[in-house]
Amino acid sequence: SRGLGDVYKRQALVFSAVEREAIQEALELLRTRGYGIVSYELESERTASGIIYRANLLLQARKSRKGDAFVELLQQDPRILVERIA
């Protein structure tokens, strides 16, 4: 039998927004589209123009999915800035 590792792949993802709600909505969107959130950390950074919320997460997606489909999902929201994918 195939292990879970054969079916799922994990991806690290960092994105940010100036609104905390935008981060929460993005997480909910990922969940409803079938992405598993393995780990999640939210940090806030104070800048000259205000606070930026940055989400660090580890996603679990089925390998059959187009690799970066989650990036396109997130980019549909103009409040979200995708910073890093690993």
Short mmCIF file of N, CA, C and O in Angstrom, two decimals:
data_model
loop_
_atom_site.label_atom_id
_atom_site.label_comp_id
_atom_site.label_asym_id
_atom_site.label_seq_id
_atom_site.Cartn_x
_atom_site.Cartn_y
_atom_site.Cartn_z
N SER A 1 0.84 -1.20 0.00
CA SER A 1 0.00 0.00 0.00
C SER A 1 0.87 1.25 0.00
O SER A 1 1.97 1.24 0.53
N ARG A 2 0.37 2.28 -0.60
CA ARG A 2 1.15 3.51 -0.71
C ARG A 2 1.04 4.31 0.58
O ARG A 2 -0.03 4.38 1.17
N GLY A 3 2.14 4.90 0.97
CA GLY A 3 2.12 5.74 2.17
C GLY A 3 1.49 7.08 1.85
O GLY A 3 1.35 7.45 0.69
N LEU A 4 1.11 7.80 2.89
CA LEU A 4 0.52 9.13 2.69
C LEU A 4 1.47 10.05 1.96
O LEU A 4 1.05 10.94 1.23
N GLY A 5 2.76 9.82 2.15
CA GLY A 5 3.75 10.68 1.49
C GLY A 5 3.65 10.63 -0.03
O GLY A 5 4.07 11.54 -0.71
N ASP A 6 3.11 9.52 -0.56
CA ASP A 6 2.98 9.40 -2.01
C ASP A 6 1.85 10.27 -2.54
O ASP A 6 1.85 10.67 -3.69
N VAL A 7 0.85 10.48 -1.71
CA VAL A 7 -0.36 11.15 -2.17
C VAL A 7 -0.33 12.64 -1.87
O VAL A 7 -0.85 13.45 -2.62
N TYR A 8 0.31 12.99 -0.76
CA TYR A 8 0.31 14.39 -0.33
C TYR A 8 1.70 15.00 -0.44
O TYR A 8 2.69 14.32 -0.26
N LYS A 9 1.73 16.28 -0.72
CA LYS A 9 3.01 16.98 -0.64
C LYS A 9 2.81 18.18 0.26
O LYS A 9 1.71 18.72 0.38
N ARG A 10 3.87 18.58 0.90
CA ARG A 10 3.80 19.71 1.81
C ARG A 10 4.49 20.91 1.21
O ARG A 10 5.50 20.76 0.53
N GLN A 11 3.94 22.06 1.44
CA GLN A 11 4.49 23.29 0.93
C GLN A 11 4.49 24.35 2.00
O GLN A 11 3.49 24.57 2.66
N ALA A 12 5.64 25.01 2.16
CA ALA A 12 5.71 26.14 3.10
C ALA A 12 5.29 27.39 2.35
O ALA A 12 5.59 27.56 1.17
N LEU A 13 4.57 28.23 3.05
CA LEU A 13 4.00 29.42 2.42
C LEU A 13 4.00 30.57 3.41
O LEU A 13 3.68 30.37 4.58
N VAL A 14 4.40 31.74 2.94
CA VAL A 14 4.36 32.94 3.78
C VAL A 14 3.58 34.00 3.01
O VAL A 14 3.89 34.28 1.85
N PHE A 15 2.57 34.56 3.65
CA PHE A 15 1.85 35.68 3.03
C PHE A 15 1.48 36.69 4.09
O PHE A 15 1.46 36.39 5.28
N SER A 16 1.22 37.92 3.65
CA SER A 16 0.95 38.98 4.61
C SER A 16 -0.20 39.86 4.14
O SER A 16 -0.60 39.83 2.98
N ALA A 17 -0.72 40.65 5.08
CA ALA A 17 -1.80 41.59 4.80
C ALA A 17 -1.82 42.62 5.91
O ALA A 17 -1.31 42.38 7.00
N VAL A 18 -2.41 43.77 5.65
CA VAL A 18 -2.52 44.78 6.69
C VAL A 18 -3.76 44.56 7.54
O VAL A 18 -3.88 45.12 8.61
N GLU A 19 -4.67 43.72 7.06
CA GLU A 19 -5.88 43.42 7.82
C GLU A 19 -5.82 41.98 8.31
O GLU A 19 -5.64 41.06 7.52
N ARG A 20 -6.01 41.82 9.60
CA ARG A 20 -6.00 40.47 10.18
C ARG A 20 -7.12 39.61 9.58
O ARG A 20 -6.95 38.41 9.37
N GLU A 21 -8.25 40.24 9.30
CA GLU A 21 -9.39 39.52 8.73
C GLU A 21 -9.02 38.91 7.38
O GLU A 21 -9.51 37.84 7.02
N ALA A 22 -8.21 39.62 6.61
CA ALA A 22 -7.80 39.11 5.28
C ALA A 22 -7.03 37.81 5.43
O ALA A 22 -7.20 36.87 4.64
N ILE A 23 -6.20 37.73 6.45
CA ILE A 23 -5.43 36.51 6.72
C ILE A 23 -6.38 35.37 7.08
O ILE A 23 -6.29 34.26 6.54
N GLN A 24 -7.33 35.66 7.98
CA GLN A 24 -8.29 34.63 8.41
C GLN A 24 -9.12 34.12 7.23
O GLN A 24 -9.36 32.92 7.09
N GLU A 25 -9.55 35.05 6.38
CA GLU A 25 -10.36 34.66 5.23
C GLU A 25 -9.56 33.82 4.25
O GLU A 25 -10.07 32.87 3.65
N ALA A 26 -8.28 34.16 4.09
CA ALA A 26 -7.42 33.39 3.19
C ALA A 26 -7.24 31.97 3.71
O ALA A 26 -7.29 31.00 2.94
N LEU A 27 -7.06 31.82 5.01
CA LEU A 27 -6.91 30.50 5.61
C LEU A 27 -8.18 29.67 5.40
O LEU A 27 -8.12 28.49 5.06
N GLU A 28 -9.31 30.32 5.60
CA GLU A 28 -10.59 29.64 5.43
C GLU A 28 -10.77 29.20 3.97
O GLU A 28 -11.24 28.10 3.70
N LEU A 29 -10.37 30.06 3.05
CA LEU A 29 -10.48 29.74 1.63
C LEU A 29 -9.63 28.51 1.30
O LEU A 29 -10.08 27.60 0.60
N LEU A 30 -8.40 28.48 1.82
CA LEU A 30 -7.53 27.33 1.57
C LEU A 30 -8.16 26.05 2.11
O LEU A 30 -8.16 25.01 1.45
N ARG A 31 -8.72 26.15 3.31
CA ARG A 31 -9.35 24.96 3.92
C ARG A 31 -10.54 24.48 3.09
O ARG A 31 -10.68 23.28 2.86
N THR A 32 -11.38 25.41 2.65
CA THR A 32 -12.57 25.00 1.89
C THR A 32 -12.20 24.44 0.52
O THR A 32 -12.96 23.68 -0.06
N ARG A 33 -11.02 24.79 0.03
CA ARG A 33 -10.57 24.24 -1.26
C ARG A 33 -9.79 22.94 -1.09
O ARG A 33 -9.16 22.46 -2.03
N GLY A 34 -9.78 22.41 0.13
CA GLY A 34 -9.20 21.09 0.33
C GLY A 34 -7.74 21.06 0.71
O GLY A 34 -7.11 20.00 0.69
N TYR A 35 -7.17 22.19 1.05
CA TYR A 35 -5.79 22.20 1.51
C TYR A 35 -5.76 21.97 3.02
O TYR A 35 -6.53 22.58 3.76
N GLY A 36 -4.88 21.08 3.45
CA GLY A 36 -4.73 20.86 4.88
C GLY A 36 -3.70 21.84 5.42
O GLY A 36 -2.68 22.07 4.78
N ILE A 37 -3.98 22.43 6.56
CA ILE A 37 -3.01 23.33 7.19
C ILE A 37 -2.34 22.54 8.30
O ILE A 37 -2.93 22.26 9.33
N VAL A 38 -1.09 22.16 8.05
CA VAL A 38 -0.34 21.31 8.97
C VAL A 38 0.12 22.14 10.17
O VAL A 38 0.01 21.73 11.31
N SER A 39 0.65 23.32 9.89
CA SER A 39 1.05 24.22 10.98
C SER A 39 0.80 25.65 10.53
O SER A 39 0.77 25.95 9.33
N TYR A 40 0.64 26.52 11.50
CA TYR A 40 0.26 27.90 11.20
C TYR A 40 0.76 28.81 12.31
O TYR A 40 0.63 28.50 13.48
N GLU A 41 1.36 29.91 11.90
CA GLU A 41 1.87 30.88 12.86
C GLU A 41 1.57 32.28 12.31
O GLU A 41 1.80 32.54 11.14
N LEU A 42 1.04 33.13 13.15
CA LEU A 42 0.74 34.50 12.73
C LEU A 42 1.59 35.45 13.54
O LEU A 42 1.62 35.38 14.76
N GLU A 43 2.32 36.32 12.85
CA GLU A 43 3.09 37.32 13.57
C GLU A 43 2.69 38.70 13.08
O GLU A 43 2.20 38.86 11.96
N SER A 44 2.85 39.67 13.93
CA SER A 44 2.55 41.04 13.51
C SER A 44 3.83 41.86 13.59
O SER A 44 4.67 41.65 14.47
N GLU A 45 3.98 42.75 12.64
CA GLU A 45 5.19 43.58 12.56
C GLU A 45 4.75 45.03 12.47
O GLU A 45 3.93 45.39 11.64
N ARG A 46 5.31 45.83 13.34
CA ARG A 46 4.97 47.25 13.31
C ARG A 46 5.88 47.96 12.31
O ARG A 46 7.10 47.83 12.38
N THR A 47 5.28 48.68 11.39
CA THR A 47 6.06 49.42 10.40
C THR A 47 5.67 50.89 10.48
O THR A 47 4.74 51.26 11.21
N ALA A 48 6.33 51.71 9.72
CA ALA A 48 6.04 53.15 9.72
C ALA A 48 4.60 53.43 9.31
O ALA A 48 3.98 54.37 9.78
N SER A 49 4.06 52.56 8.44
CA SER A 49 2.71 52.81 7.93
C SER A 49 1.64 52.02 8.70
O SER A 49 0.47 52.06 8.33
N GLY A 50 2.04 51.31 9.74
CA GLY A 50 1.06 50.56 10.52
C GLY A 50 1.51 49.13 10.75
O GLY A 50 2.68 48.82 10.59
N ILE A 51 0.58 48.30 11.11
CA ILE A 51 0.91 46.91 11.43
C ILE A 51 0.68 46.01 10.21
O ILE A 51 -0.30 46.17 9.50
N ILE A 52 1.63 45.11 9.99
CA ILE A 52 1.48 44.09 8.95
C ILE A 52 1.36 42.75 9.64
O ILE A 52 2.13 42.44 10.55
N TYR A 53 0.39 41.96 9.22
CA TYR A 53 0.23 40.61 9.75
C TYR A 53 0.83 39.63 8.75
O TYR A 53 0.57 39.73 7.55
N ARG A 54 1.66 38.74 9.26
CA ARG A 54 2.33 37.78 8.38
C ARG A 54 1.99 36.36 8.83
O ARG A 54 2.18 36.02 10.00
N ALA A 55 1.51 35.57 7.91
CA ALA A 55 1.17 34.17 8.20
C ALA A 55 2.24 33.26 7.62
O ALA A 55 2.61 33.37 6.45
N ASN A 56 2.76 32.40 8.49
CA ASN A 56 3.70 31.34 8.07
C ASN A 56 2.95 30.04 8.17
O ASN A 56 2.48 29.69 9.26
N LEU A 57 2.82 29.32 7.06
CA LEU A 57 2.13 28.06 7.20
C LEU A 57 2.73 26.95 6.38
O LEU A 57 3.50 27.17 5.46
N LEU A 58 2.40 25.75 6.80
CA LEU A 58 2.79 24.55 6.09
C LEU A 58 1.49 23.93 5.60
O LEU A 58 0.61 23.59 6.39
N LEU A 59 1.39 23.86 4.27
CA LEU A 59 0.18 23.34 3.64
C LEU A 59 0.39 21.90 3.22
O LEU A 59 1.50 21.51 2.86
N GLN A 60 -0.68 21.15 3.22
CA GLN A 60 -0.63 19.80 2.69
C GLN A 60 -1.65 19.73 1.56
O GLN A 60 -2.81 20.03 1.76
N ALA A 61 -1.16 19.38 0.38
CA ALA A 61 -2.04 19.33 -0.78
C ALA A 61 -1.88 17.99 -1.48
O ALA A 61 -0.82 17.38 -1.42
N ARG A 62 -2.91 17.56 -2.16
CA ARG A 62 -2.80 16.34 -2.96
C ARG A 62 -1.85 16.61 -4.11
O ARG A 62 -1.90 17.66 -4.74
N LYS A 63 -1.00 15.63 -4.40
CA LYS A 63 0.00 15.81 -5.45
C LYS A 63 -0.63 16.01 -6.82
O LYS A 63 -0.03 16.58 -7.71
N SER A 64 -1.84 15.50 -6.99
CA SER A 64 -2.48 15.61 -8.30
C SER A 64 -2.86 17.04 -8.65
O SER A 64 -3.06 17.38 -9.80
N ARG A 65 -2.94 17.88 -7.62
CA ARG A 65 -3.31 19.28 -7.89
C ARG A 65 -2.18 20.00 -8.62
O ARG A 65 -1.03 19.67 -8.46
N LYS A 66 -2.56 20.99 -9.39
CA LYS A 66 -1.56 21.85 -10.00
C LYS A 66 -0.76 22.49 -8.87
O LYS A 66 -1.34 23.03 -7.93
N GLY A 67 0.54 22.41 -8.96
CA GLY A 67 1.39 22.77 -7.84
C GLY A 67 1.13 24.09 -7.15
O GLY A 67 1.12 24.17 -5.94
N ASP A 68 0.90 25.14 -7.94
CA ASP A 68 0.80 26.47 -7.32
C ASP A 68 -0.62 27.02 -7.37
O ASP A 68 -0.82 28.23 -7.33
N ALA A 69 -1.60 26.14 -7.44
CA ALA A 69 -3.00 26.61 -7.51
C ALA A 69 -3.37 27.46 -6.31
O ALA A 69 -4.14 28.41 -6.42
N PHE A 70 -2.77 27.16 -5.15
CA PHE A 70 -3.09 27.93 -3.95
C PHE A 70 -2.60 29.37 -4.05
O PHE A 70 -3.19 30.27 -3.48
N VAL A 71 -1.53 29.59 -4.81
CA VAL A 71 -1.03 30.95 -5.00
C VAL A 71 -2.05 31.77 -5.78
O VAL A 71 -2.37 32.90 -5.42
N GLU A 72 -2.58 31.17 -6.84
CA GLU A 72 -3.61 31.85 -7.64
C GLU A 72 -4.83 32.16 -6.78
O GLU A 72 -5.42 33.23 -6.90
N LEU A 73 -5.20 31.22 -5.92
CA LEU A 73 -6.33 31.44 -5.01
C LEU A 73 -6.09 32.68 -4.16
O LEU A 73 -6.96 33.54 -4.04
N LEU A 74 -4.91 32.73 -3.54
CA LEU A 74 -4.60 33.83 -2.62
C LEU A 74 -4.50 35.16 -3.36
O LEU A 74 -4.89 36.19 -2.85
N GLN A 75 -3.98 35.11 -4.59
CA GLN A 75 -3.79 36.36 -5.33
C GLN A 75 -5.10 36.96 -5.84
O GLN A 75 -5.12 38.09 -6.30
N GLN A 76 -6.17 36.21 -5.74
CA GLN A 76 -7.48 36.77 -6.10
C GLN A 76 -7.91 37.85 -5.11
O GLN A 76 -8.76 38.67 -5.42
N ASP A 77 -7.30 37.83 -3.93
CA ASP A 77 -7.62 38.83 -2.91
C ASP A 77 -6.53 39.90 -2.94
O ASP A 77 -5.38 39.63 -2.61
N PRO A 78 -6.88 41.12 -3.35
CA PRO A 78 -5.87 42.18 -3.47
C PRO A 78 -5.23 42.57 -2.14
O PRO A 78 -4.19 43.22 -2.13
N ARG A 79 -5.83 42.17 -1.02
CA ARG A 79 -5.26 42.51 0.28
C ARG A 79 -4.10 41.61 0.67
O ARG A 79 -3.33 41.92 1.58
N ILE A 80 -3.98 40.48 -0.03
CA ILE A 80 -2.97 39.47 0.32
C ILE A 80 -1.72 39.63 -0.53
O ILE A 80 -1.79 39.74 -1.74
N LEU A 81 -0.56 39.60 0.13
CA LEU A 81 0.71 39.59 -0.58
C LEU A 81 1.42 38.27 -0.29
O LEU A 81 1.73 37.97 0.87
N VAL A 82 1.61 37.47 -1.32
CA VAL A 82 2.33 36.21 -1.16
C VAL A 82 3.82 36.53 -1.18
O VAL A 82 4.33 37.09 -2.15
N GLU A 83 4.50 36.23 -0.08
CA GLU A 83 5.91 36.61 0.05
C GLU A 83 6.88 35.50 -0.31
O GLU A 83 7.93 35.74 -0.88
N ARG A 84 6.53 34.27 0.08
CA ARG A 84 7.49 33.19 -0.11
C ARG A 84 6.79 31.85 -0.23
O ARG A 84 5.82 31.59 0.48
N ILE A 85 7.31 31.01 -1.12
CA ILE A 85 6.82 29.65 -1.27
C ILE A 85 8.04 28.75 -1.28
O ILE A 85 9.00 29.03 -2.00
N ALA A 86 8.02 27.70 -0.48
CA ALA A 86 9.17 26.79 -0.45
C ALA A 86 8.70 25.35 -0.59
O ALA A 86 7.58 25.04 -0.27
#
